[in-house]
Coordinates of C-alpha atoms and ligand atoms in Angstrom, one line a residue:
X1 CA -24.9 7.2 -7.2
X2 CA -24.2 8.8 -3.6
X3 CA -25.0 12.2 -3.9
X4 CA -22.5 13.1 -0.2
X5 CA -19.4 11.1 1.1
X6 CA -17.4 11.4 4.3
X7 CA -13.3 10.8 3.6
X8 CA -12.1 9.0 6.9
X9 CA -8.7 10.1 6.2
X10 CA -6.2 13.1 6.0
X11 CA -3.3 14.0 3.7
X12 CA -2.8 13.2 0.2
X13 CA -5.3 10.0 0.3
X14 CA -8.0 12.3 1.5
X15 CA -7.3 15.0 -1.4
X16 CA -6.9 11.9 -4.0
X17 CA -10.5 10.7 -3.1
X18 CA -11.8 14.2 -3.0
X19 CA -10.6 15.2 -6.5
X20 CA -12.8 11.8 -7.4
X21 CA -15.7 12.6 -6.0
X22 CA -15.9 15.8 -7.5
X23 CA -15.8 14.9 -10.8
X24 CA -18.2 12.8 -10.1
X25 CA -20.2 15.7 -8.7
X26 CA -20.3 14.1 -5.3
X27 CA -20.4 16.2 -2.0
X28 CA -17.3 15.7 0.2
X29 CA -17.2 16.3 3.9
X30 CA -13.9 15.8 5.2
X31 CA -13.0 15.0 9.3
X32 CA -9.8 16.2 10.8
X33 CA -7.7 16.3 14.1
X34 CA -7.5 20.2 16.0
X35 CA -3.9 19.3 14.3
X36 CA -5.2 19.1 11.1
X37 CA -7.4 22.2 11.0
X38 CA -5.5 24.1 8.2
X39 CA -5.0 21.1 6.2
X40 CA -5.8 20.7 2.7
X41 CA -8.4 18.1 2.6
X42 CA -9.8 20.4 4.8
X43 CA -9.9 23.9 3.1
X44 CA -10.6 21.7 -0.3
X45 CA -14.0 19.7 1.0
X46 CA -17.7 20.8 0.9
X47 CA -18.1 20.4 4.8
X48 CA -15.5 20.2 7.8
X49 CA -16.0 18.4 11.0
X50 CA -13.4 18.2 13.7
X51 CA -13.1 14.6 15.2
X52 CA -10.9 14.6 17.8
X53 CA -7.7 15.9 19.0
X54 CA -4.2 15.2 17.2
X55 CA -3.0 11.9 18.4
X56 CA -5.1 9.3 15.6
X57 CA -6.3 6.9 18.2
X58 CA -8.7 10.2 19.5
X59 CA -9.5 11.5 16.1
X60 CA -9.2 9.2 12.8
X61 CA -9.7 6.0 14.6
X62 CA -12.4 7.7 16.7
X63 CA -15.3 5.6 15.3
X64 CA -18.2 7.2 17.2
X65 CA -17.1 10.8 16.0
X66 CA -16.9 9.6 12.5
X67 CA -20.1 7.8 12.7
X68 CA -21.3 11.2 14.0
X69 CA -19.7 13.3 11.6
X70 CA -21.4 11.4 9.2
X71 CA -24.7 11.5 10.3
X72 CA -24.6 15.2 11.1
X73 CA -23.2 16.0 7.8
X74 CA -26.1 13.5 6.1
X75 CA -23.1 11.9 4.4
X76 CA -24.4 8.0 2.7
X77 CA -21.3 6.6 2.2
X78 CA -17.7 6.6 4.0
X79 CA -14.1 6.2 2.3
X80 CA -11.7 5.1 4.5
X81 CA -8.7 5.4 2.0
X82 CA -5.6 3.4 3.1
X83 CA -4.3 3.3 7.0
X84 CA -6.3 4.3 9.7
X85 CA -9.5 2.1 9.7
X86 CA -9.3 1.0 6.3
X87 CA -9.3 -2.6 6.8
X88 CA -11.0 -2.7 10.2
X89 CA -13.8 -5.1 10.2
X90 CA -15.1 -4.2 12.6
X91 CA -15.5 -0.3 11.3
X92 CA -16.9 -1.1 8.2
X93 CA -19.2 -3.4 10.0
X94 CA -20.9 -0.4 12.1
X95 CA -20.8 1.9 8.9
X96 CA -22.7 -0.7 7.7
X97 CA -25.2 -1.0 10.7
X98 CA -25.8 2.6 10.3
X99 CA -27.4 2.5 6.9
X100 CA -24.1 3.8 4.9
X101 CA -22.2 2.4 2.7
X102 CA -18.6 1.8 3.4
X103 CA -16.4 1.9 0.4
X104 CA -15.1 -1.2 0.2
X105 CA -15.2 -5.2 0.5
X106 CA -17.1 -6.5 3.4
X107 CA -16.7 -6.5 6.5
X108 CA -16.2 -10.6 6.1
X109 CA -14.0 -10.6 3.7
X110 CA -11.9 -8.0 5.6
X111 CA -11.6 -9.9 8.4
X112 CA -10.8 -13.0 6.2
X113 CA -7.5 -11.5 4.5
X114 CA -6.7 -9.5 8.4
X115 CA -5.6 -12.7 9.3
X116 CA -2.7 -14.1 7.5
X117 CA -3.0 -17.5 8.6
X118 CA -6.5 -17.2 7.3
X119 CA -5.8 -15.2 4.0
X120 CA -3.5 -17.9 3.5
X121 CA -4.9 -21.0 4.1
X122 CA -8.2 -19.5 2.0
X123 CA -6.2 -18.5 -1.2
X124 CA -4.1 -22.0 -1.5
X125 CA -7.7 -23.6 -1.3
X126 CA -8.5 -21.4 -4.1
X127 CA -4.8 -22.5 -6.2
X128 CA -3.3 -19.6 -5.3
X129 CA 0.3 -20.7 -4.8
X130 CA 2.5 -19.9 -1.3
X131 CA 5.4 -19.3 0.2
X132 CA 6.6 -23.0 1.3
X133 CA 5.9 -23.0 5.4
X134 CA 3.8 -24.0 8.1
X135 CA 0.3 -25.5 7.8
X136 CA -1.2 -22.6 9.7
X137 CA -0.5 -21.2 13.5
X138 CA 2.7 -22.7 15.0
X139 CA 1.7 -23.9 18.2
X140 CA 5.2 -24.4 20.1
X141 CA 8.7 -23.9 19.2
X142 CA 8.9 -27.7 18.6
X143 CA 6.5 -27.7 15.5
X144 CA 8.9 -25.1 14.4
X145 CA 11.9 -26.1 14.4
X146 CA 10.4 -28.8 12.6
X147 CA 8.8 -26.7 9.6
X148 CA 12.1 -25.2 9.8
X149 CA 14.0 -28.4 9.1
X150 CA 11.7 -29.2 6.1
X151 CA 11.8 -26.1 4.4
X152 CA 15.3 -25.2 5.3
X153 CA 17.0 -22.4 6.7
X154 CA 16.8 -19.4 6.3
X155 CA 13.2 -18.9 7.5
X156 CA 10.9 -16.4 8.6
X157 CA 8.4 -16.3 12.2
X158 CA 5.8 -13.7 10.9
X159 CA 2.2 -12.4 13.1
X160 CA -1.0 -13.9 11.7
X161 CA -2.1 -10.4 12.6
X162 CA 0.8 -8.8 11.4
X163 CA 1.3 -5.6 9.3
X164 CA 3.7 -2.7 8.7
X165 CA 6.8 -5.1 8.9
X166 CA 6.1 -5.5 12.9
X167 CA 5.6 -9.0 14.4
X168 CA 8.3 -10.6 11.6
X169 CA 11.9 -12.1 12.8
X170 CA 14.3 -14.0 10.3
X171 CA 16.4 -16.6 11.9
X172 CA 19.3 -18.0 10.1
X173 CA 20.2 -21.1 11.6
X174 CA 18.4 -23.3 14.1
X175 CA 20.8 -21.5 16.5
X176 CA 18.9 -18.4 15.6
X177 CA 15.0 -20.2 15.9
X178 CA 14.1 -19.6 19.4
X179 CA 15.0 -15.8 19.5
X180 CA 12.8 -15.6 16.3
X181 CA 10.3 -17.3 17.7
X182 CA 10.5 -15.2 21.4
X183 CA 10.7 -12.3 19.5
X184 CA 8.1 -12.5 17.0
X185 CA 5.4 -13.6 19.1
X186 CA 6.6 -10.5 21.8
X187 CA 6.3 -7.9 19.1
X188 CA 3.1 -9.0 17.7
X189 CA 1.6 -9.3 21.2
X190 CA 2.0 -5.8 22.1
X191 CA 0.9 -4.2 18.7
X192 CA -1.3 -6.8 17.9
X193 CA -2.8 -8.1 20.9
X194 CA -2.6 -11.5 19.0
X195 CA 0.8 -13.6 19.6
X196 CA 0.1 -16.5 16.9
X197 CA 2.6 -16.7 14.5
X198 CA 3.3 -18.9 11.5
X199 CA 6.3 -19.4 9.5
X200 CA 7.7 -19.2 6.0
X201 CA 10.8 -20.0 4.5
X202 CA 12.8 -16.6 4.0
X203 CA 13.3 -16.1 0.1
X204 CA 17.0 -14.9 -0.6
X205 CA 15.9 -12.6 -3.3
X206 CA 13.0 -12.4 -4.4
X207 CA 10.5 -9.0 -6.0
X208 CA 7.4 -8.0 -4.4
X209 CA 5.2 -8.1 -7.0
X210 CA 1.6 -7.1 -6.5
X211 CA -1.7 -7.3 -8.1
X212 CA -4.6 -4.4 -8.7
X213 CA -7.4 -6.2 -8.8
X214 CA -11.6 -4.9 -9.1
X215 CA -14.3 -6.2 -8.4
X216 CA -18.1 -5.5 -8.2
X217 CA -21.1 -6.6 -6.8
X218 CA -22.3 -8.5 -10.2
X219 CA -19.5 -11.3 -10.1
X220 CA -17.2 -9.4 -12.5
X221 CA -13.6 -9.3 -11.5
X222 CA -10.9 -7.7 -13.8
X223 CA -7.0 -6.6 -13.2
X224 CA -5.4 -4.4 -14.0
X225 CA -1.6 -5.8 -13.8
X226 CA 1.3 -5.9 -11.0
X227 CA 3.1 -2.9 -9.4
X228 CA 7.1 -4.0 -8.7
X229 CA 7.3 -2.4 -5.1
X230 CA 10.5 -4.2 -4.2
X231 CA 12.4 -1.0 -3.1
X232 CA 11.5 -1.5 0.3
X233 CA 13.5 0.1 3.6
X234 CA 12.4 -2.1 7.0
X235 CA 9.7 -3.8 5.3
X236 CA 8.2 -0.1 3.7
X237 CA 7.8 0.9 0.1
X238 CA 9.6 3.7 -1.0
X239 CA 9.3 3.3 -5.1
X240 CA 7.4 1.7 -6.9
X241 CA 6.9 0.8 -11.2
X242 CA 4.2 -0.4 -13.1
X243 CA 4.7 -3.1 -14.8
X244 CA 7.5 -4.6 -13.1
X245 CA 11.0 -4.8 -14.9
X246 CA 11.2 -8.3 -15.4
X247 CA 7.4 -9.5 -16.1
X248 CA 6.5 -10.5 -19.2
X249 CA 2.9 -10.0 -20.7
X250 CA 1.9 -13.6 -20.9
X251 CA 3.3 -14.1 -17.0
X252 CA 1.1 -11.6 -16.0
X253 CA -2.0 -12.7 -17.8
X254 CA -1.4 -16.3 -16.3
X255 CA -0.8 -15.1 -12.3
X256 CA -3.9 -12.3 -13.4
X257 CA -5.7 -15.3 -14.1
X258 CA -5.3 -17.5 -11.2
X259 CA -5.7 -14.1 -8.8
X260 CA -9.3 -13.1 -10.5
X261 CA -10.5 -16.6 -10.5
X262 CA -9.8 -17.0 -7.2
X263 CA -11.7 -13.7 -5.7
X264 CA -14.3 -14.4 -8.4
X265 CA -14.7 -17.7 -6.4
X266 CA -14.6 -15.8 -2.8
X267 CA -17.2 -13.1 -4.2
X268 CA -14.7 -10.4 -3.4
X269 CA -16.0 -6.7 -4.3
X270 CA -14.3 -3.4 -4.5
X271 CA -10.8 -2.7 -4.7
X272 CA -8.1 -5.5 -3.5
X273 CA -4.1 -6.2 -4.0
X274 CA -2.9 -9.4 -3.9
X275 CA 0.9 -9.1 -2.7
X276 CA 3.3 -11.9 -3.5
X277 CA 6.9 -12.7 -3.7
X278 CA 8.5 -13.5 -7.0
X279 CA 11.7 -15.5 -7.3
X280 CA 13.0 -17.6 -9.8
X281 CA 9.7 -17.6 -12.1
X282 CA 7.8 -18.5 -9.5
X283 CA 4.8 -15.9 -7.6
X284 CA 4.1 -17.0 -3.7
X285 CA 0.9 -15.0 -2.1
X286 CA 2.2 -13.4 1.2
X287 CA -1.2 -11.1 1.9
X288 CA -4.1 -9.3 0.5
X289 CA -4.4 -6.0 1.1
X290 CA -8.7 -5.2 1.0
X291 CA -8.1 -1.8 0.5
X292 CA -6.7 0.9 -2.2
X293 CA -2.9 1.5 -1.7
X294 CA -0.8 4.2 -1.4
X295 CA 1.0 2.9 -4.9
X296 CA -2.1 2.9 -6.5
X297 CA -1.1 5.7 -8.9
X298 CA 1.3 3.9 -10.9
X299 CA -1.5 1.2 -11.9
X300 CA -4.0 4.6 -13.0
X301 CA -1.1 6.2 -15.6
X302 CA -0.5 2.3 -17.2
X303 CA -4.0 1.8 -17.3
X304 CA -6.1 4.9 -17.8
X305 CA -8.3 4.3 -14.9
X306 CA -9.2 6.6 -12.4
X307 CA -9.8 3.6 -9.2
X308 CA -10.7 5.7 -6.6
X309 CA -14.0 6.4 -9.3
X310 CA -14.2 3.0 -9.8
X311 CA -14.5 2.3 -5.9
X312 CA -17.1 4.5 -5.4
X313 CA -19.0 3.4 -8.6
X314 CA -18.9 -0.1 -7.3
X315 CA -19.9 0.6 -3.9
X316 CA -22.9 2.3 -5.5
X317 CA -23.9 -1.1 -7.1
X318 CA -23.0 0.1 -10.4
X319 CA -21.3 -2.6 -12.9
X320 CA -18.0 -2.7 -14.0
X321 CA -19.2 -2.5 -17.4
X322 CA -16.2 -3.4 -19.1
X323 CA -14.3 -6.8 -19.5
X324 CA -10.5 -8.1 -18.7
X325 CA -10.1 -8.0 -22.5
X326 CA -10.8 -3.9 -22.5
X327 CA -7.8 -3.4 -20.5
X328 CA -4.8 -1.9 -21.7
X329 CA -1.3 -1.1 -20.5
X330 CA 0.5 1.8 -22.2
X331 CA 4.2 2.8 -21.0
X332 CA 6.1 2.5 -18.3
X333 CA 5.1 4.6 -14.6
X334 CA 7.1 4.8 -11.7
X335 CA 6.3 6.8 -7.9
X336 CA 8.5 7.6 -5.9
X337 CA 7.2 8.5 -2.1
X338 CA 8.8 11.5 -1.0
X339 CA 9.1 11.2 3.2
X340 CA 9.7 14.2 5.7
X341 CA 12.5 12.0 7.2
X342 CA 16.6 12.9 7.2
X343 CA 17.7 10.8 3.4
X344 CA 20.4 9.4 5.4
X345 CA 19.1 8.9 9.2
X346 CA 15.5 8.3 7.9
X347 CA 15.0 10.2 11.5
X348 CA 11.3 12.0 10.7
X349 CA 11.6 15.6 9.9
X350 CA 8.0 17.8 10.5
X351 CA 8.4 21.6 10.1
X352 CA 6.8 24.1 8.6
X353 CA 7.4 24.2 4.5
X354 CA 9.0 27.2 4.0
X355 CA 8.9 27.4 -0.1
X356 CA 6.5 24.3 -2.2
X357 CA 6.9 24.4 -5.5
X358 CA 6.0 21.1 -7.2
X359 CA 7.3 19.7 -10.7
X360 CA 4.8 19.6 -13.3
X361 CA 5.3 19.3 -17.5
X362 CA 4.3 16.5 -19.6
X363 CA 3.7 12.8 -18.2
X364 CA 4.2 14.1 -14.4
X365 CA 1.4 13.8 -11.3
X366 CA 2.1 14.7 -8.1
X367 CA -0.4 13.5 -5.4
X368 CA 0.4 15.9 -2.0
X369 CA -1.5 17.7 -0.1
X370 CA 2.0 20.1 1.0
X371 CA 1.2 24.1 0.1
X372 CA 3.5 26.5 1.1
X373 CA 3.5 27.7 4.8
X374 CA 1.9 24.2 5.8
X375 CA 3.3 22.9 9.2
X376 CA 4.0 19.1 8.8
X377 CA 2.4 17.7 11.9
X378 CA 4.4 15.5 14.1
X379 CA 1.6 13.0 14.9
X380 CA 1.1 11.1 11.6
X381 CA 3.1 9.0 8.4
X382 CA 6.0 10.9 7.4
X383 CA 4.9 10.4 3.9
X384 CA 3.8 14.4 2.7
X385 CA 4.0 13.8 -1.6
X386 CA 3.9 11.0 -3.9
X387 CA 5.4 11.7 -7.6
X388 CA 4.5 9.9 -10.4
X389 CA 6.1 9.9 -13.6
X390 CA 4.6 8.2 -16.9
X391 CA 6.6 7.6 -20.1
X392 CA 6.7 5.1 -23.0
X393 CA 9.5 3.7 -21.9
X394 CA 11.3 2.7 -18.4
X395 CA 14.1 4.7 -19.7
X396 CA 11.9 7.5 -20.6
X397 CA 10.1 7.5 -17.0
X398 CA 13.5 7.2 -14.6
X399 CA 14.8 10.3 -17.0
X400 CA 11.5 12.4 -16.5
X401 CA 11.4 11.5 -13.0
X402 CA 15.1 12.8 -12.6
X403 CA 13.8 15.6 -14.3
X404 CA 10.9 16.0 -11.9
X405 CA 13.0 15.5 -9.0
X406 CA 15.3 18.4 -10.0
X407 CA 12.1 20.5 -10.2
X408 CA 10.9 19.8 -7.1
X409 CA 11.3 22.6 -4.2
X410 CA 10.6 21.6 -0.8
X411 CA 12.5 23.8 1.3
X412 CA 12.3 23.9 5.4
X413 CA 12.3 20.3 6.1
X414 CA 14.2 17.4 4.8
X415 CA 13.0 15.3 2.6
X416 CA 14.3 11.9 0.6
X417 CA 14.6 13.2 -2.6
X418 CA 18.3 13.3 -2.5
X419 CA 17.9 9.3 -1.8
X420 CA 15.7 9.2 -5.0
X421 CA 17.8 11.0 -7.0
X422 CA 20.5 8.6 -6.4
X423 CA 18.8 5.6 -6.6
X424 CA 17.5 6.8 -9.8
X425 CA 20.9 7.6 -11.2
X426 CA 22.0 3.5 -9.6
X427 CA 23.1 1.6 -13.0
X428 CA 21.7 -1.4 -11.3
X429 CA 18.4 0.5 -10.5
X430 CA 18.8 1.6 -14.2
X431 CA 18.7 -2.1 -15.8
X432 CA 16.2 -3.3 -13.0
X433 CA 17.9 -5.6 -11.3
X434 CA 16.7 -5.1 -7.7
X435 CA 15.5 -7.8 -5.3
X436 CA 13.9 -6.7 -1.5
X437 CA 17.0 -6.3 -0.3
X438 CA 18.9 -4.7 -2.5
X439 CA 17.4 -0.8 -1.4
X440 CA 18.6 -1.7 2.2
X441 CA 22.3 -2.2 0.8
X442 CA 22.0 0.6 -1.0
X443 CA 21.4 2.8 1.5
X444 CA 23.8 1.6 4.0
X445 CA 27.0 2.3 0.9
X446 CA 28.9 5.2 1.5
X447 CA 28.3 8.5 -0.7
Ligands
ADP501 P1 3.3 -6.6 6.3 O1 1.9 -6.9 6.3 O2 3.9 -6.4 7.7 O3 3.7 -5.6 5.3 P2 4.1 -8.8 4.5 O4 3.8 -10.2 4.7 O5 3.3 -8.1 3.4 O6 4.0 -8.0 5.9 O7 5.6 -8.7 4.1 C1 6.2 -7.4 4.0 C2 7.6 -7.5 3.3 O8 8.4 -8.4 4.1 C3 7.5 -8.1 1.9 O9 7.2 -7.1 1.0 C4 8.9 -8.6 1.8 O10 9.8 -7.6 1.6 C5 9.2 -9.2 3.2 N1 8.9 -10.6 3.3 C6 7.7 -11.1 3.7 N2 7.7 -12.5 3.7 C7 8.9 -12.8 3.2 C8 9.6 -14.1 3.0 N3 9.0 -15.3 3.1 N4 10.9 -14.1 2.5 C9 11.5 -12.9 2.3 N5 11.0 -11.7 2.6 C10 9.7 -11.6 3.0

């Protein structure tokens, strides 16, 4: 086992893989911005090194000062928790070179599932089943107008290198195609550097339904179930429930299945998601994510399992040591990510937190890394607490996390949990009947 590990990240995700490593009686050192000099992760960690200035592109995408840190610091292994170079191939790559260990898949196998075309084309070969579309890149608007025909309108232009909801356009109608098409390959050129696109046909309303998968570096590969994270706002989470409201047991043993088999076939390690759309019975892969996720929470209170801990022991060569049949789910969990942003405008808010006073009580985890008199930075995710609720039942968990809500003081900045609270209090949120676009109607009804 690693005896010191550098946490590439900030915020909650680097307090979340600290609290791990610490009960495993791992050293931490922890790397920050000059913005992020009184941050928790910070004051929390065995060893601080500043990286950079504020702006992420100088500090916590600064490889060479991270490699540095790390060398200084005698760190052996680096977690990059989710964002920021988490699933940059070519990051993990160097950590490599260096003689550490990067806490994660590799860098191959990142740069596989980077690519959507890629991630795509590998999983079908693996009987992983898609979202009806093009065979691959589009290579002119001809070909797409084409695909379009065939799978019928509406559809969807997204970036192979896509991410974050940029580079994706929906056209409606053939009318509609070559705007999509112009668009697309616009946006995903100037944030990707990468303008291929592909297309799919756009689902009307379908869940995202996603699976938490493990593996380790002995060929064993378990799940541990989906996370519904349909309550999405441009393309981003906002809550998110384990297991998902409409999934039975045996559906999720069969797509759990046909998900392990296929990275057991890859020889996938560490943690991965596999993110598809469900509609009318049926699951379509969109993406893997090769990385832990910011809902990964949700998955831990169902499951028991601490996966951070399982990261590291399986970067550490360590087996699983425990089967698909050991695992368990128990209750109902739901999270819901609690933004600095205006619950109305969603403009960000970043202040300093006057008065913090988090819920607490039975069944209730709040990942944050807010304390009072903390200035929210303006330079980073707007996302400053995640609460998670776990109960027997879905009824149980949206009343405790009502409860939890009402608890919660956050005073100074804005926050969304006035948008929780009524979502929570929705009868149609209530009985689960949400598809992906359902939060963005929501939001846009008068209250
Ligand atoms: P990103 O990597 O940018 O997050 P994804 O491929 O994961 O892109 O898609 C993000 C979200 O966009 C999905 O969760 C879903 O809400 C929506 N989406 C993606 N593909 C489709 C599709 N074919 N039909 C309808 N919605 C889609």
């Amino acid at each position: 086992m690693f005896s010191k590990i550098l946490i590439a990240n900030r915020g909650e995700i680097a307090l979340r893989i600290l609290r791990a490593c610490r009960e495993l009686g791992i050293k931490t050192v922890a790397v920050h911005s000059t913005a992020d000099a009184d941050a928790m992760h910070v004051r929390l960690a065995d060893e601080a090194v500043c990286i950079g200035p504020a702006a992420s592109r100088d500090s916590y995408l600064n490889v060479a000062a991270i490699l540095a840190a790390a060398t200084i610091t005698g760190a052996e292994a680096i977690h990059p928790g989710y964002g920021f170079l988490s699933e940059n191939a070519d990051f993990a790559e160097t950590v490599e070179a260096h003689g550490l260990t990067f806490i994660g898949p590799t860098a191959d196998h990142i740069r596989m599932m980077g690519d959507k075309i890629t991630a795509k084309t590998t999983m079908e070969a693996l009987g992983v089943p898609l979202v009806p579309g093009s065979d691959g890149e589009l290579k002119s608007l001809e070909e797409a107008r084409a695909v379009a025909e065939k799978v019928g309108y509406p559809v969807l232009i997204k970036a192979t290198a896509g991410g974050g909801g940029r580079g994706m356009k929906v056209a409606q109608s053939a009318s509609e195609l070559e705007e999509a098409w112009s668009v697309a390959r616009t946006e995903a050129r100037t944030a990707f550097g990468n303008d291929a696109v592909y297309l799919e046909k756009y689902l009307d309303k379908p869940r995202h339904i996603e699976l938490q998968i493990l593996a380790d570096n002995h060929g064993n590969v378990v799940h541990f179930g989906e996370r519904d994270c349909s309550l999405q706002r441009r393309h981003q989470k906002l809550l998110e429930e384990a297991g998902s409201p409409v999934l039975s047991a045996e559906q999720r043993d069969a797509i759990g299945r046909t998900a392990t088999d296929a990275l057991a076939k890859m020889g996938y390690r560490n943690a991965g998601t596999l993110e598809f759309l469900y509609q009318d019975g049926q699951f379509c892969f969109i993406e893997m994510n090769t990385r832990l996720q910011v809902e990964h929470p949700v998955t831990e209170m169902v499951c028991d399992v601490d996966l951070v801990r399982e990261q590291i022991r399986i970067a550490a060569g360590e087996e699983l040591g425990y089967t698909q049949s050991d695992i368990s789910f128990s209750g109902h969990a739901i999270e819901c990510r609690i933004n600095a942003e205006d619950p109305d405008t969603f403009a960000p808010c970043p202040g300093t937190v006057a008065v913090y006073h988090p819920p607490g009580g039975l069944g209730v985890r709040v990942d944050s890394a807010l304390y009072t008199g903390y200035r929210v930075p303006p330079y980073y995710d707007s996302m400053i607490a995640k609460v998670i609720v776990h109960a027997p039942t879905r009824a149980q968990a949206i009343a405790r996390m009502h409860r939890a809500l009402d608890e919660f003081v956050v005073e100074g900045i804005k926050t969304v949990i006035p948008l929780h609270r009524r979502i929570l209090a929705d009868p149609e949120f209530q009985k689960g009947e949400y598809t992906i676009h359902w939060l963005e109607q929501f939001t846009s009804r008068p209250h």
